[in-house]
Amino acid sequence: MGNVRILEVKQSIFESNDKQAALLREELKKDGVFLLNLMSSPGSGKTTTLTRTIEALKDDLKIGVMEADIDSDVDAETILKTGAKAIQLHTGGMCHLDADMTGQGLKGLGTDDVELVILENVGNLVCPAEFDTGAVKNAMILSVPEGHDKPLKYPLMFSICDVVLINKIDVMPYFDFDLEQCKKNILMRNPNAKIIPICAKTGEGIEEWADWLKTEAAAWKEEEHA
């Protein structure tokens, strides 16, 4: 038997994507567009949270939404009903978006008339966390039925997010969910994470979330003009 050939990989396989992501952020900065990458598991309430967010911000920011899914266009249709600009992105079976895909989506959406673009990434807690999309900030939604132990099971997702929305807090009495323990688990992975408990169904906590978005978008625009 021959010797095993060993190839030492000295360059990150993500380096090309990271470069594209950095270039995309520079383009967004020049255009004064704030891009948010929103991630979560399927069924966590991303689209419902988005409709609430648009309702809370529509008088302050011009909003565009990119809905990423393996198939279907139901989410984009839902967003269009809010009056926000929206486009559906089909990934062709891919379980995430990378910087190139995001750039294609932004071109399809058009950014001349938007200030805030929200990318609703493909629903899962693994692949989307591995790829820099070029977003200015990363956010995720953890729903109460998923359990307070998810930050322990999916460390990368929670470590890269600037803000974590804990959704469906209205059903906490019916699930074995410890809110304070969940916060501790999140902060153990990411001490700088902003944690906002919300209920997208009732609107609880949405104002705090909307205020965070307005503040971050304004800071991004000020940085662009600095």
Coordinates of C-alpha atoms in Angstrom, one line a residue:
M1 CA 0.0 0.0 0.0
G2 CA 1.2 3.5 -0.8
N3 CA 1.7 6.3 1.6
V4 CA -1.2 8.5 2.4
R5 CA -0.8 11.9 0.7
I6 CA -1.3 14.7 3.2
L7 CA -2.3 18.2 2.1
E8 CA -1.8 20.9 4.6
V9 CA -4.4 23.6 4.2
K10 CA -2.9 26.9 5.2
Q11 CA -5.7 29.1 3.9
S12 CA -9.2 29.3 5.2
I13 CA -11.7 27.7 2.8
F14 CA -13.9 30.7 3.6
E15 CA -11.3 33.3 2.7
S16 CA -12.7 34.0 -0.7
N17 CA -16.2 34.5 0.7
D18 CA -14.9 36.7 3.5
K19 CA -13.2 39.0 1.0
Q20 CA -16.4 39.2 -1.0
A21 CA -18.4 40.0 2.2
A22 CA -16.0 42.8 3.1
L23 CA -16.3 44.3 -0.4
L24 CA -20.1 44.1 -0.2
R25 CA -20.1 45.9 3.2
E26 CA -18.0 48.7 1.6
E27 CA -20.5 49.0 -1.2
L28 CA -23.4 49.1 1.3
K29 CA -21.6 51.8 3.3
K30 CA -21.1 54.0 0.2
D31 CA -24.8 53.6 -0.6
G32 CA -25.9 54.2 3.0
V33 CA -27.7 50.9 3.2
F34 CA -27.8 48.9 6.4
L35 CA -28.0 45.1 5.8
L36 CA -29.2 42.8 8.6
N37 CA -28.8 39.0 8.4
L38 CA -31.7 37.4 10.3
M39 CA -31.3 33.7 11.1
S40 CA -33.2 31.0 13.0
S41 CA -34.7 27.5 12.9
P42 CA -37.8 26.9 10.8
G43 CA -40.9 27.8 12.7
S44 CA -39.3 30.2 15.1
G45 CA -41.4 33.1 13.8
K46 CA -39.0 35.0 11.5
T47 CA -41.6 36.1 9.0
T48 CA -44.1 37.2 11.7
T49 CA -41.4 39.1 13.5
L50 CA -40.5 40.7 10.2
T51 CA -44.0 41.9 9.6
R52 CA -44.1 43.4 13.1
T53 CA -40.7 45.0 12.5
I54 CA -41.8 46.6 9.3
E55 CA -45.0 47.9 10.9
A56 CA -42.9 49.5 13.7
L57 CA -40.3 51.1 11.4
K58 CA -42.2 51.9 8.2
D59 CA -42.5 55.6 9.1
D60 CA -38.8 55.9 9.9
L61 CA -36.9 53.8 7.4
K62 CA -37.4 52.6 3.8
I63 CA -37.3 48.8 4.1
G64 CA -36.4 46.0 1.7
V65 CA -36.6 42.3 2.5
M66 CA -34.8 39.4 0.9
E67 CA -36.5 36.1 1.7
A68 CA -34.2 33.1 1.2
D69 CA -35.7 29.6 0.9
I70 CA -34.9 26.3 -0.8
D71 CA -38.3 26.7 -2.6
S72 CA -41.7 28.5 -2.5
D73 CA -42.5 32.2 -2.5
V74 CA -45.0 32.4 0.4
D75 CA -42.8 34.5 2.7
A76 CA -42.1 37.1 0.0
E77 CA -45.8 37.4 -0.7
T78 CA -46.5 37.9 3.0
I79 CA -43.9 40.7 3.2
L80 CA -45.2 42.4 0.1
K81 CA -48.6 42.8 1.7
T82 CA -46.9 45.0 4.4
G83 CA -46.0 47.5 1.7
A84 CA -42.3 46.8 2.0
K85 CA -40.1 46.0 -1.0
A86 CA -39.4 42.3 -1.2
I87 CA -37.7 39.6 -3.3
Q88 CA -37.7 35.8 -3.0
L89 CA -34.3 34.1 -3.2
H90 CA -34.2 30.4 -4.1
T91 CA -31.0 28.7 -3.1
G92 CA -31.3 25.6 -5.2
G93 CA -31.0 23.2 -2.3
M94 CA -28.3 25.2 -0.5
C95 CA -28.9 25.5 3.3
H96 CA -27.4 29.0 3.6
L97 CA -26.5 32.2 1.7
D98 CA -23.0 33.4 1.2
A99 CA -21.7 36.8 0.2
D100 CA -22.0 36.2 -3.6
M101 CA -25.6 35.0 -3.3
T102 CA -26.5 38.0 -1.1
G103 CA -24.9 40.4 -3.6
Q104 CA -27.0 38.8 -6.3
G105 CA -30.1 39.3 -4.2
L106 CA -29.3 42.9 -3.5
K107 CA -29.0 43.6 -7.2
G108 CA -32.3 41.9 -7.8
L109 CA -34.0 43.8 -5.0
G110 CA -32.4 47.2 -5.9
T111 CA -31.1 49.4 -3.2
D112 CA -31.6 52.9 -4.6
D113 CA -34.8 53.4 -2.6
V114 CA -34.1 51.5 0.6
E115 CA -32.2 52.3 3.8
L116 CA -32.6 49.0 5.7
V117 CA -32.4 45.6 4.0
I118 CA -33.3 42.5 6.0
L119 CA -32.1 39.2 4.7
E120 CA -34.2 36.3 6.1
N121 CA -31.7 33.5 5.8
V122 CA -32.5 29.8 5.2
G123 CA -34.0 28.3 8.4
N124 CA -31.4 26.3 10.3
L125 CA -28.9 26.9 13.1
V126 CA -25.8 25.4 11.5
C127 CA -24.9 26.4 7.9
P128 CA -26.0 30.1 7.9
A129 CA -23.7 30.7 10.9
E130 CA -20.6 29.6 8.9
F131 CA -20.9 32.1 6.0
D132 CA -20.4 35.9 6.2
T133 CA -23.1 37.3 4.0
G134 CA -21.7 40.8 4.0
A135 CA -24.3 42.0 6.5
V136 CA -23.5 44.9 8.8
K137 CA -25.1 43.0 11.8
N138 CA -26.3 39.5 12.5
A139 CA -29.5 38.7 14.4
M140 CA -31.2 35.5 15.3
I141 CA -34.5 34.3 16.7
L142 CA -34.7 31.6 19.3
S143 CA -38.3 30.6 20.1
V144 CA -39.4 29.3 23.5
P145 CA -40.6 25.9 22.2
E146 CA -37.0 25.2 21.0
G147 CA -35.7 25.1 24.5
H148 CA -33.2 27.2 26.6
D149 CA -30.4 24.8 25.9
K150 CA -29.9 25.7 22.2
P151 CA -27.0 28.1 22.8
L152 CA -25.1 25.1 24.3
K153 CA -25.9 22.9 21.3
Y154 CA -25.2 25.5 18.5
P155 CA -22.4 27.6 19.8
L156 CA -21.3 29.2 16.5
M157 CA -24.7 30.6 15.7
F158 CA -25.0 32.4 19.1
S159 CA -21.4 33.5 19.1
I160 CA -21.7 35.5 15.8
C161 CA -25.0 37.2 16.5
D162 CA -25.1 40.8 17.7
V163 CA -28.6 40.5 18.9
V164 CA -30.8 37.5 19.9
L165 CA -34.6 37.7 20.0
I166 CA -36.2 35.2 22.3
N167 CA -39.6 34.8 20.6
K168 CA -43.0 33.3 21.7
I169 CA -42.6 34.4 25.3
D170 CA -46.4 34.2 25.6
V171 CA -46.2 30.4 25.7
M172 CA -43.5 30.1 28.4
P173 CA -46.0 28.8 31.0
Y174 CA -46.6 25.8 28.8
F175 CA -43.0 24.8 28.1
D176 CA -40.0 23.9 30.3
F177 CA -38.2 27.0 29.4
D178 CA -36.0 28.9 31.8
L179 CA -35.6 32.5 30.5
E180 CA -32.8 33.5 32.9
Q181 CA -30.9 30.3 32.2
C182 CA -31.3 30.9 28.5
K183 CA -29.8 34.4 28.8
K184 CA -26.9 33.0 30.8
N185 CA -26.3 30.3 28.1
I186 CA -26.3 33.0 25.4
L187 CA -24.0 35.3 27.3
M188 CA -21.6 32.4 27.9
R189 CA -21.2 32.0 24.2
N190 CA -21.3 35.7 23.4
P191 CA -20.9 38.2 26.3
N192 CA -21.6 41.1 24.0
A193 CA -24.9 39.8 22.6
K194 CA -28.0 42.0 23.0
I195 CA -30.9 39.9 24.2
I196 CA -34.5 41.0 23.7
P197 CA -37.5 38.8 24.7
I198 CA -40.4 39.3 22.3
C199 CA -43.7 38.0 21.2
A200 CA -44.2 38.6 17.5
K201 CA -47.8 37.6 17.8
T202 CA -48.8 40.2 20.4
G203 CA -46.1 42.8 19.6
E204 CA -44.5 42.6 23.1
G205 CA -40.8 43.6 22.9
I206 CA -41.0 44.8 19.3
E207 CA -40.5 48.4 20.2
E208 CA -37.2 47.7 21.9
W209 CA -36.1 45.6 18.9
A210 CA -37.2 48.3 16.4
D211 CA -35.3 51.0 18.5
W212 CA -32.1 48.8 18.4
L213 CA -32.4 48.6 14.6
K214 CA -33.0 52.3 14.2
T215 CA -29.9 53.1 16.4
E216 CA -27.7 50.7 14.5
A217 CA -28.9 51.9 11.1
A218 CA -28.3 55.5 12.1
A219 CA -24.8 54.7 13.4
W220 CA -23.9 52.9 10.1
K221 CA -25.1 55.9 8.1
E222 CA -23.1 58.3 10.3
E223 CA -20.0 56.2 9.9
E224 CA -20.4 56.3 6.2
H225 CA -20.4 60.1 6.3
A226 CA -17.6 60.4 8.8

